[in-house]
Short mmCIF file of C-alpha atoms in Angstrom, two decimals:
data_model
loop_
_atom_site.label_atom_id
_atom_site.label_comp_id
_atom_site.label_asym_id
_atom_site.label_seq_id
_atom_site.Cartn_x
_atom_site.Cartn_y
_atom_site.Cartn_z
CA MET L 230 -0.18 -0.12 -0.05
CA ALA L 231 1.24 3.79 -0.73
CA ARG L 232 2.09 5.91 1.84
CA GLY L 233 -0.56 8.42 0.73
CA ASP L 234 -3.14 5.42 1.09
CA THR L 235 -2.67 5.09 4.83
CA PRO L 236 -6.38 4.66 6.43
CA GLN L 237 -6.92 7.18 8.21
CA ASP L 238 -7.84 5.79 12.05
CA SER L 239 -11.54 6.88 11.92
CA TYR L 240 -13.29 8.13 15.48
CA HIS L 241 -10.23 8.11 16.80
CA LEU L 242 -11.29 4.92 18.00
CA VAL L 243 -7.19 2.86 17.79
CA GLY L 244 -6.32 5.47 19.72
CA ILE L 245 -9.02 5.29 22.62
CA SER L 246 -8.46 1.65 22.58
CA PHE L 247 -4.88 1.81 23.51
CA PHE L 248 -5.16 4.59 26.31
CA ILE L 249 -7.99 2.02 27.66
CA LEU L 250 -5.38 -0.82 27.33
CA GLY L 251 -3.19 1.03 28.93
CA LEU L 252 -4.98 2.31 31.64
CA GLY L 253 -5.79 -2.21 32.35
CA THR L 254 -2.22 -3.20 32.86
CA LEU L 255 -1.53 -1.42 35.70
CA LEU L 256 -5.32 -1.23 37.31
CA PRO L 257 -3.70 -4.47 39.43
CA TRP L 258 -1.13 -2.76 40.82
CA ASN L 259 -2.72 0.56 41.83
CA PHE L 260 -6.60 -1.54 43.50
CA PHE L 261 -3.98 -3.46 45.56
CA ILE L 262 -1.94 -0.79 47.05
CA THR L 263 -5.06 1.52 47.06
CA ALA L 264 -6.66 -0.59 49.05
CA ILE L 265 -3.96 -1.36 51.56
CA PRO L 266 -5.82 -0.09 54.86
CA TYR L 267 -8.46 -3.52 53.48
CA PHE L 268 -6.05 -5.48 53.21
CA GLN L 269 -4.35 -5.00 56.71
CA GLY L 270 -7.69 -4.70 58.82
CA ARG L 271 -8.65 -7.80 57.56
CA LEU L 272 -5.47 -9.31 58.73
CA ALA L 273 -5.57 -7.73 61.83
CA GLU L 274 -8.86 -8.49 62.96
CA ALA L 275 -10.30 -11.95 63.97
CA ASN L 276 -13.26 -11.47 62.49
CA SER L 277 -12.25 -11.64 58.72
CA THR L 278 -14.69 -8.83 57.61
CA ALA L 279 -14.09 -6.12 60.11
CA GLY L 280 -11.36 -5.04 57.78
CA THR L 281 -12.41 -1.41 56.44
CA LEU L 282 -11.54 0.71 53.54
CA GLY L 283 -10.11 4.30 55.15
CA THR L 284 -8.55 3.08 58.49
CA ASN L 285 -5.11 2.85 58.50
CA HIS L 286 -4.28 -0.17 60.41
CA THR L 287 -0.17 -0.19 61.58
CA GLY L 288 2.35 -0.70 64.63
CA PRO L 289 1.79 -4.23 65.81
CA ALA L 290 -1.30 -4.55 63.79
CA ASP L 291 0.48 -5.25 60.89
CA THR L 292 1.94 -8.50 61.39
CA PHE L 293 2.09 -9.70 57.75
CA ASN L 294 3.82 -6.70 56.75
CA PHE L 295 1.20 -6.68 53.85
CA ASN L 296 2.57 -3.67 52.59
CA ASN L 297 6.03 -4.29 51.92
CA TRP L 298 5.00 -7.65 50.22
CA VAL L 299 2.78 -6.62 47.80
CA THR L 300 4.65 -4.23 46.83
CA LEU L 301 7.94 -6.51 46.61
CA LEU L 302 4.89 -9.12 45.24
CA SER L 303 4.33 -6.57 42.30
CA GLN L 304 7.99 -5.56 40.82
CA LEU L 305 9.29 -8.65 41.14
CA PRO L 306 7.34 -10.30 38.30
CA LEU L 307 8.54 -7.65 36.35
CA LEU L 308 12.03 -8.33 36.59
CA ILE L 309 11.92 -12.17 35.77
CA PHE L 310 9.81 -11.39 32.53
CA THR L 311 12.11 -8.67 31.40
CA LEU L 312 15.03 -11.24 31.67
CA LEU L 313 12.72 -14.62 30.07
CA ASN L 314 11.57 -12.05 27.86
CA SER L 315 13.29 -13.69 24.77
CA PHE L 316 12.48 -16.66 25.78
CA LEU L 317 8.65 -16.18 26.87
CA TYR L 318 7.19 -13.39 23.88
CA GLN L 319 9.54 -15.89 21.25
CA CYS L 320 7.21 -19.41 21.60
CA ILE L 321 3.62 -18.02 23.06
CA PRO L 322 1.76 -16.31 19.95
CA GLU L 323 0.88 -12.75 20.93
CA THR L 324 -2.72 -13.52 20.83
CA VAL L 325 -2.31 -15.57 23.40
CA ARG L 326 -0.43 -14.21 25.48
CA ILE L 327 -2.65 -10.71 25.27
CA LEU L 328 -6.08 -12.23 25.68
CA GLY L 329 -4.72 -15.05 27.99
CA SER L 330 -2.83 -12.86 30.59
CA LEU L 331 -5.98 -10.03 30.87
CA LEU L 332 -8.05 -13.45 30.63
CA VAL L 333 -5.83 -14.73 34.59
CA ILE L 334 -6.41 -10.79 35.66
CA LEU L 335 -10.02 -11.00 35.49
CA LEU L 336 -10.45 -14.11 36.67
CA LEU L 337 -7.86 -13.04 39.81
CA PHE L 338 -9.66 -9.81 40.77
CA ALA L 339 -12.98 -11.53 40.56
CA LEU L 340 -11.27 -14.26 43.21
CA THR L 341 -10.02 -11.47 45.42
CA ALA L 342 -13.88 -9.67 44.68
CA ALA L 343 -15.62 -13.03 45.66
CA LEU L 344 -13.41 -13.69 49.27
CA VAL L 345 -14.98 -10.02 50.48
CA LYS L 346 -18.09 -12.14 51.58
CA VAL L 347 -16.14 -15.19 52.07
CA ASP L 348 -14.88 -15.37 56.08
CA MET L 349 -11.24 -16.58 56.30
CA SER L 350 -8.60 -16.66 59.37
CA PRO L 351 -5.81 -14.48 58.45
CA GLY L 352 -3.10 -16.69 57.38
CA PRO L 353 -5.18 -18.43 54.74
CA PHE L 354 -6.28 -15.07 53.54
CA PHE L 355 -2.88 -13.80 53.37
CA ALA L 356 -1.47 -16.63 51.44
CA ILE L 357 -4.25 -16.53 48.48
CA THR L 358 -4.28 -13.03 48.84
CA MET L 359 -0.20 -12.90 48.07
CA ALA L 360 -0.62 -15.55 45.44
CA SER L 361 -3.24 -14.01 43.92
CA VAL L 362 -0.70 -10.83 43.37
CA TRP L 363 2.28 -12.63 42.27
CA PHE L 364 0.20 -14.23 39.49
CA ILE L 365 -1.86 -10.94 38.97
CA ASN L 366 1.26 -8.51 37.99
CA SER L 367 3.13 -11.99 36.20
CA PHE L 368 0.87 -12.03 34.18
CA GLY L 369 0.73 -7.96 33.67
CA ALA L 370 4.27 -8.31 32.76
CA VAL L 371 3.27 -10.12 30.12
CA LEU L 372 1.00 -8.17 28.76
CA GLN L 373 2.74 -4.70 29.39
CA GLY L 374 5.50 -6.18 26.75
CA SER L 375 3.17 -7.50 24.06
CA LEU L 376 1.46 -4.36 23.59
CA PHE L 377 4.34 -2.09 23.67
CA GLY L 378 5.54 -4.86 20.79
CA GLN L 379 2.71 -3.86 19.03
CA LEU L 380 3.33 -0.38 19.68
CA GLY L 381 6.34 -0.24 17.83
CA THR L 382 5.54 -0.38 14.84
CA MET L 383 2.49 1.80 14.81
CA PRO L 384 2.61 5.95 15.28
CA SER L 385 4.27 7.55 18.09
CA THR L 386 0.98 9.10 19.55
CA TYR L 387 -0.36 6.08 20.08
CA SER L 388 2.69 5.23 22.51
CA THR L 389 2.01 8.26 23.98
CA LEU L 390 -1.74 7.29 24.30
CA PHE L 391 -0.90 3.79 26.19
CA LEU L 392 1.63 5.88 28.16
CA SER L 393 -1.44 8.11 29.72
CA GLY L 394 -3.58 5.36 30.14
CA GLN L 395 -0.65 3.82 32.29
CA GLY L 396 0.07 6.91 34.41
CA LEU L 397 -4.06 7.51 34.92
CA ALA L 398 -4.46 3.94 36.33
CA GLY L 399 -3.56 4.89 39.74
CA ILE L 400 -5.80 8.34 39.28
CA PHE L 401 -8.65 5.75 38.73
CA ALA L 402 -8.32 3.48 41.66
CA ALA L 403 -7.48 6.74 43.81
CA LEU L 404 -10.98 8.29 42.79
CA ALA L 405 -12.95 4.46 43.27
CA MET L 406 -11.22 4.11 46.71
CA LEU L 407 -12.42 7.15 47.70
CA MET L 408 -16.14 6.74 46.04
CA SER L 409 -16.79 3.30 47.96
CA MET L 410 -15.45 5.03 51.31
CA ALA L 411 -17.88 7.98 50.19
CA SER L 412 -20.81 5.51 49.41
CA GLY L 413 -21.90 5.53 52.74
CA MET L 414 -22.71 1.34 52.44
CA ASP L 415 -21.23 -1.28 54.47
CA VAL L 416 -17.43 -2.04 54.83
CA GLN L 417 -18.27 -5.29 53.17
CA THR L 418 -20.63 -3.72 49.90
CA SER L 419 -18.23 -1.10 49.98
CA ALA L 420 -15.48 -3.26 49.25
CA LEU L 421 -17.14 -5.62 46.74
CA GLY L 422 -17.78 -2.54 44.58
CA TYR L 423 -14.01 -1.15 44.91
CA PHE L 424 -12.90 -4.96 43.70
CA ILE L 425 -15.60 -5.03 40.85
CA THR L 426 -14.16 -1.59 39.88
CA PRO L 427 -11.01 -3.25 37.94
CA CYS L 428 -12.77 -6.42 36.42
CA VAL L 429 -15.27 -3.30 34.59
CA GLY L 430 -11.95 -2.03 33.48
CA ILE L 431 -10.30 -5.77 32.52
CA LEU L 432 -13.65 -6.42 30.61
CA MET L 433 -13.23 -2.78 28.57
CA SER L 434 -9.63 -3.55 27.55
CA ILE L 435 -9.97 -7.48 26.62
CA MET L 436 -13.66 -5.58 24.31
CA CYS L 437 -10.73 -2.94 22.92
CA TYR L 438 -7.93 -5.54 21.88
CA LEU L 439 -10.69 -8.06 20.06
CA SER L 440 -12.09 -4.65 18.10
CA LEU L 441 -8.83 -3.98 16.99
CA PRO L 442 -8.24 -6.33 14.08
CA HIS L 443 -11.88 -4.77 13.12
CA LEU L 444 -10.65 -1.50 12.36
CA GLU L 445 -8.39 -0.94 9.40
CA PHE L 446 -6.02 1.47 10.27
CA ALA L 447 -5.25 -1.53 13.61
CA ARG L 448 -5.09 -3.98 10.91
CA TYR L 449 -2.65 -1.88 8.31
CA TYR L 450 -0.18 -1.37 11.43
CA LEU L 451 -0.73 -5.23 12.70
CA ALA L 452 -0.44 -6.48 9.14
CA LYS L 453 2.85 -4.00 9.04
CA GLN L 454 4.23 -5.29 12.55
CA SER L 455 4.03 -9.22 11.29
CA SER L 456 5.51 -8.71 8.13
CA GLN L 457 8.95 -7.26 9.35
CA ALA L 458 8.47 -10.23 12.22
CA GLN L 459 9.04 -12.09 9.12
CA ASP L 460 11.57 -10.79 7.23
CA GLN L 461 13.44 -10.52 11.03
CA GLU L 462 12.92 -14.28 11.05
CA LEU L 463 14.46 -14.39 7.60
CA ASP L 464 17.21 -12.01 7.97
CA THR L 465 17.92 -14.34 11.38
CA LYS L 466 18.33 -17.31 9.75
CA ALA L 467 19.99 -16.02 6.71
CA GLU L 468 22.71 -14.86 9.65
CA LEU L 469 23.27 -18.14 10.87
CA LEU L 470 23.24 -19.63 7.52
CA GLN L 471 26.60 -17.55 7.03
CA SER L 472 27.89 -17.68 9.57
CA ASP L 473 28.75 -19.41 13.22
CA GLU L 474 28.57 -16.18 15.56
CA LYS L 475 26.01 -15.56 17.92
CA ASN L 476 24.56 -12.25 18.98
CA GLY L 477 22.65 -13.08 22.15
CA ILE L 478 20.80 -9.34 21.87
CA PRO L 479 17.32 -10.38 22.35
CA ASN L 480 13.80 -8.16 20.68
CA SER L 481 12.85 -5.96 24.02
CA PRO L 482 9.25 -5.76 23.51
CA GLN L 483 9.13 -3.27 26.10
CA LYS L 484 11.50 -0.83 23.06
CA ALA L 485 8.67 1.28 22.77
CA VAL L 486 9.38 2.80 25.73
CA LEU L 487 12.57 4.54 24.64
CA THR L 488 11.45 5.27 20.69
CA LEU L 489 8.30 7.41 21.04
CA ASP L 490 10.27 9.43 19.27
CA LEU L 491 10.13 7.55 16.38
CA ASP L 492 8.24 7.58 13.60
CA PRO L 493 7.19 4.32 11.35
CA GLU L 494 7.30 6.60 8.13
CA LYS L 495 11.51 6.95 9.11
CA GLU L 496 11.88 3.29 8.72
CA PRO L 497 13.10 2.76 5.59
CA GLU L 498 15.13 5.26 6.22
CA LEU L 499 16.32 3.27 8.85
CA GLU L 500 16.80 0.94 7.10
CA ARG L 501 19.09 1.91 4.28
CA GLU L 502 21.03 2.99 6.89
CA GLU L 503 21.68 -0.75 8.57
CA PRO L 504 24.03 -2.15 6.01
CA GLN L 505 26.44 0.51 6.70
CA GLU L 506 26.59 -1.06 10.47
CA PRO L 507 29.22 -4.44 10.97
CA GLY L 508 26.61 -5.66 13.11
CA LYS L 509 23.88 -6.31 15.48
CA PRO L 510 25.30 -3.50 18.39
CA SER L 511 27.35 -4.40 21.14
CA VAL L 512 25.60 -4.44 24.95
CA PHE L 513 28.52 -3.76 26.52
CA ILE L 514 29.38 -0.45 24.30
CA VAL L 515 25.63 0.62 24.34
CA PHE L 516 25.97 0.35 28.22
CA GLN L 517 28.75 2.39 28.55
CA LYS L 518 26.44 5.35 27.01
CA ILE L 519 23.60 5.05 28.25
CA TRP L 520 25.15 3.98 31.98
CA LEU L 521 24.49 7.38 33.78
CA MET L 522 20.62 7.35 33.06
CA ALA L 523 20.54 3.80 33.54
CA LEU L 524 22.05 4.44 36.57
CA CYS L 525 19.97 7.42 37.62
CA LEU L 526 16.58 5.61 36.64
CA VAL L 527 17.72 2.79 39.26
CA LEU L 528 17.79 5.01 42.27
CA VAL L 529 15.00 7.23 41.10
CA PHE L 530 13.11 3.83 41.73
CA THR L 531 14.63 2.80 44.68
CA VAL L 532 13.68 5.65 46.62
CA THR L 533 10.16 5.49 45.35
CA LEU L 534 9.86 1.87 45.89
CA SER L 535 11.34 1.92 49.24
CA VAL L 536 9.07 4.18 50.82
CA PHE L 537 5.70 4.33 48.71
CA PRO L 538 3.34 2.64 49.84
CA ALA L 539 5.25 0.79 52.71
CA ILE L 540 6.37 3.88 54.78
CA THR L 541 3.36 6.04 53.30
CA ALA L 542 0.68 4.15 53.48
CA MET L 543 1.45 4.18 57.54
CA VAL L 544 1.14 8.06 57.74
CA THR L 545 -2.13 9.32 59.23
CA SER L 546 -3.69 12.51 59.97
CA SER L 547 -2.82 13.82 63.59
CA THR L 548 -5.79 15.75 63.51
CA SER L 549 -9.09 14.49 65.30
CA PRO L 550 -10.41 10.96 64.24
CA GLY L 551 -13.88 11.99 61.97
CA LYS L 552 -13.74 12.83 58.16
CA TRP L 553 -10.80 13.77 57.19
CA SER L 554 -8.85 11.81 59.11
CA GLN L 555 -10.51 8.61 57.32
CA PHE L 556 -10.26 10.50 54.15
CA PHE L 557 -6.71 11.03 54.72
CA ASN L 558 -4.23 8.75 53.18
CA PRO L 559 -6.65 7.90 49.78
CA ILE L 560 -6.04 11.52 49.59
CA CYS L 561 -3.01 12.95 50.13
CA CYS L 562 -1.01 9.64 49.90
CA PHE L 563 -2.12 7.85 46.95
CA LEU L 564 -4.17 9.84 44.75
CA LEU L 565 -1.53 13.17 45.56
CA PHE L 566 1.02 10.43 44.41
CA ASN L 567 -0.97 9.68 41.88
CA ILE L 568 -1.75 13.04 40.00
CA MET L 569 1.34 14.51 40.80
CA ASP L 570 3.60 11.93 39.64
CA TRP L 571 1.64 12.06 36.41
CA LEU L 572 2.16 15.82 35.83
CA GLY L 573 6.35 15.46 36.13
CA ARG L 574 5.83 12.78 33.84
CA SER L 575 3.71 15.30 31.39
CA LEU L 576 6.62 18.11 32.17
CA THR L 577 9.03 16.65 29.90
CA SER L 578 6.78 17.12 26.89
CA TYR L 579 7.26 20.88 27.40
CA PHE L 580 11.55 20.43 28.45
CA LEU L 581 13.93 18.18 29.17
CA TRP L 582 16.24 19.87 31.97
CA PRO L 583 19.33 19.41 33.00
CA ASP L 584 19.80 17.88 29.74
CA GLN L 585 22.20 14.90 29.01
CA ASP L 586 26.17 16.24 29.81
CA SER L 587 24.37 17.91 33.04
CA ARG L 588 25.85 16.86 36.02
CA LEU L 589 23.03 17.75 37.59
CA LEU L 590 20.93 15.04 37.00
CA PRO L 591 22.86 12.45 39.55
CA LEU L 592 22.80 14.79 41.86
CA LEU L 593 19.36 15.62 42.28
CA ALA L 594 18.46 11.53 41.89
CA CYS L 595 20.99 11.13 45.17
CA LEU L 596 18.99 14.54 46.55
CA ARG L 597 15.70 12.40 46.55
CA VAL L 598 17.78 9.39 49.13
CA LEU L 599 16.34 11.94 51.25
CA PHE L 600 12.91 11.42 51.24
CA ILE L 601 13.41 8.52 53.23
CA PRO L 602 14.31 10.01 56.35
CA LEU L 603 11.54 12.35 55.38
CA PHE L 604 8.45 10.28 55.63
CA MET L 605 10.06 7.77 58.67
CA LEU L 606 10.12 10.72 60.59
CA CYS L 607 6.55 12.03 59.26
CA HIS L 608 3.30 11.20 61.68
CA VAL L 609 3.32 6.75 61.60
CA PRO L 610 2.19 5.82 64.99
CA GLU L 611 2.77 3.31 67.49
CA ARG L 612 6.17 2.55 66.55
CA SER L 613 8.88 1.86 68.97
CA ARG L 614 12.69 3.44 67.77
CA LEU L 615 12.93 6.58 65.34
CA PRO L 616 10.92 9.48 66.94
CA ILE L 617 8.02 11.73 65.42
CA LEU L 618 9.69 15.22 63.94
CA PHE L 619 6.78 15.85 61.10
CA PRO L 620 3.34 15.64 63.35
CA GLN L 621 1.62 18.04 61.06
CA ASP L 622 -0.77 17.05 58.16
CA ALA L 623 0.88 19.76 55.74
CA TYR L 624 4.60 18.48 56.43
CA PHE L 625 3.12 15.13 54.62
CA ILE L 626 1.52 16.61 51.95
CA THR L 627 4.00 18.84 51.19
CA PHE L 628 7.02 16.00 50.81
CA MET L 629 4.77 13.73 48.77
CA LEU L 630 4.12 16.62 46.30
CA VAL L 631 7.91 17.21 45.43
CA PHE L 632 8.92 13.42 45.95
CA ALA L 633 5.78 12.34 43.05
CA VAL L 634 6.72 15.41 40.87
CA SER L 635 10.32 14.80 41.40
CA ASN L 636 9.74 10.74 40.66
CA GLY L 637 7.49 11.26 37.40
CA TYR L 638 9.85 14.28 36.04
CA LEU L 639 13.17 12.00 37.04
CA VAL L 640 11.45 9.06 35.02
CA SER L 641 10.66 10.13 31.38
CA LEU L 642 13.59 12.34 31.96
CA THR L 643 16.02 9.92 31.74
CA MET L 644 13.56 7.62 29.57
CA CYS L 645 13.35 10.23 27.30
CA LEU L 646 17.75 10.86 27.49
CA ALA L 647 18.70 7.87 27.44
CA PRO L 648 17.98 7.66 23.30
CA ARG L 649 20.25 10.73 22.55
CA ARG L 650 23.32 8.90 23.67
CA VAL L 651 23.03 5.96 21.43
CA LEU L 652 23.52 5.73 17.16
CA PRO L 653 19.70 4.70 15.79
CA HIS L 654 20.72 1.24 15.14
CA GLU L 655 21.93 0.65 19.14
CA ARG L 656 17.79 1.99 20.56
CA GLU L 657 16.63 -1.24 20.22
CA VAL L 658 19.05 -2.53 22.54
CA ALA L 659 19.05 0.68 24.78
CA GLY L 660 15.73 0.13 25.45
CA ALA L 661 15.95 -3.56 26.42
CA LEU L 662 18.90 -2.25 29.19
CA MET L 663 16.71 0.52 30.40
CA THR L 664 14.10 -1.86 30.58
CA PHE L 665 15.64 -4.00 32.50
CA PHE L 666 17.49 -1.31 35.37
CA LEU L 667 13.84 0.11 35.74
CA ALA L 668 13.01 -3.28 36.81
CA LEU L 669 15.61 -3.65 38.92
CA GLY L 670 15.50 -0.65 40.70
CA LEU L 671 11.51 -1.36 41.24
CA SER L 672 12.62 -4.31 43.03
CA CYS L 673 15.86 -2.44 45.02
CA GLY L 674 13.15 -0.11 46.05
CA ALA L 675 10.46 -3.13 47.18
CA SER L 676 13.12 -5.58 49.28
CA LEU L 677 14.60 -2.30 50.82
CA SER L 678 10.94 -1.37 52.63
CA PHE L 679 11.25 -4.16 54.76
CA LEU L 680 14.30 -2.78 56.07
CA PHE L 681 13.26 0.83 56.26
CA LYS L 682 9.76 -0.81 57.78
CA ALA L 683 11.55 -2.07 60.66
CA LEU L 684 13.79 0.69 61.40
CA LEU L 685 10.23 2.48 62.69
#
């Protein structure tokens, strides 16, 4: 098909579909961490139905370290499947990966919703919930990587829409929590409504994905992706016949994260340049070029996940019991973080500062370590070691504002600057490396959260 015959996205249906799919990929993580008080309540009470959506259970009552474990078991699958992507994405068809992952996530969320009405002792409830968290996030990692692979051949606007949907998933979860709490219904009914909400979101994601083959615009680019995959397979076979050399560089399905500025229409130009290259880019050489960006990314996510939500979800309002104290954590921790994080990510659309050669970027990433003691010294009741130096709510809100904006901005900045430090043919490897270090930072932060909580 000639370039002038490229179909149009009628009524922006493909863009809307990828926005909803982006929302669906991060709904599991956000709905579980936003409901931490509910889970802690059920684990703390002898009567398992006594857990509430809005009341914090901290200190000795949190004997299961739920917020630490839910963070760790949510991020480890991302690291594991990033390492296994070369095997998984070549052996299982794309449609099976995407639809299968969505269906499993839907079933496990339905199980979580059903458990709201089931009387269960804390031990088995904790074990079932942790197993659900692990499998939901494992399939979520497969889903996210597969969708990024599809976006790789589409115009960059659709990758942006997908990432915008992911950015709004946390806001959506926090608003669902607030609506459940404000509904005036009993605890069980409001919790049931809360966990049914992501089931509806996943169902919408399934419908959106199933509709893509029926849209001419999506068919055009999906066929293009299939053609490129076949060409790549033929090229690989030819290389194996011509040489015994083996270069173990997998095709990263997350490459769309780092190549948003590449338009598919430029691909023929890049293909003409490829024969001039001596071979596939070296992972070590690419790492030498982007190691500072990768280090900053690891540091940013390590700091963020070490205190959010493990420590921040334990902070309570210092005011007397009332409506504000009940809504304090959902608003000031989860809703505020997600809004400001999304704002921080959006800022890179207008300016990129500091630039890739500036020493300010690693300095700013290192300065975020200060947030760890700041949050640990906020109003967390029933602590045994550290004092409370910032009891007022205003301190926590101020810290959270800067914490969230800096997280979103620095993450987006490093992901934007890394591709600029490498040659065009090296961007795919740079994308795979940055995705790995992103997952490494998340896992390191989740692991450190156990230590910081123990120091309180």
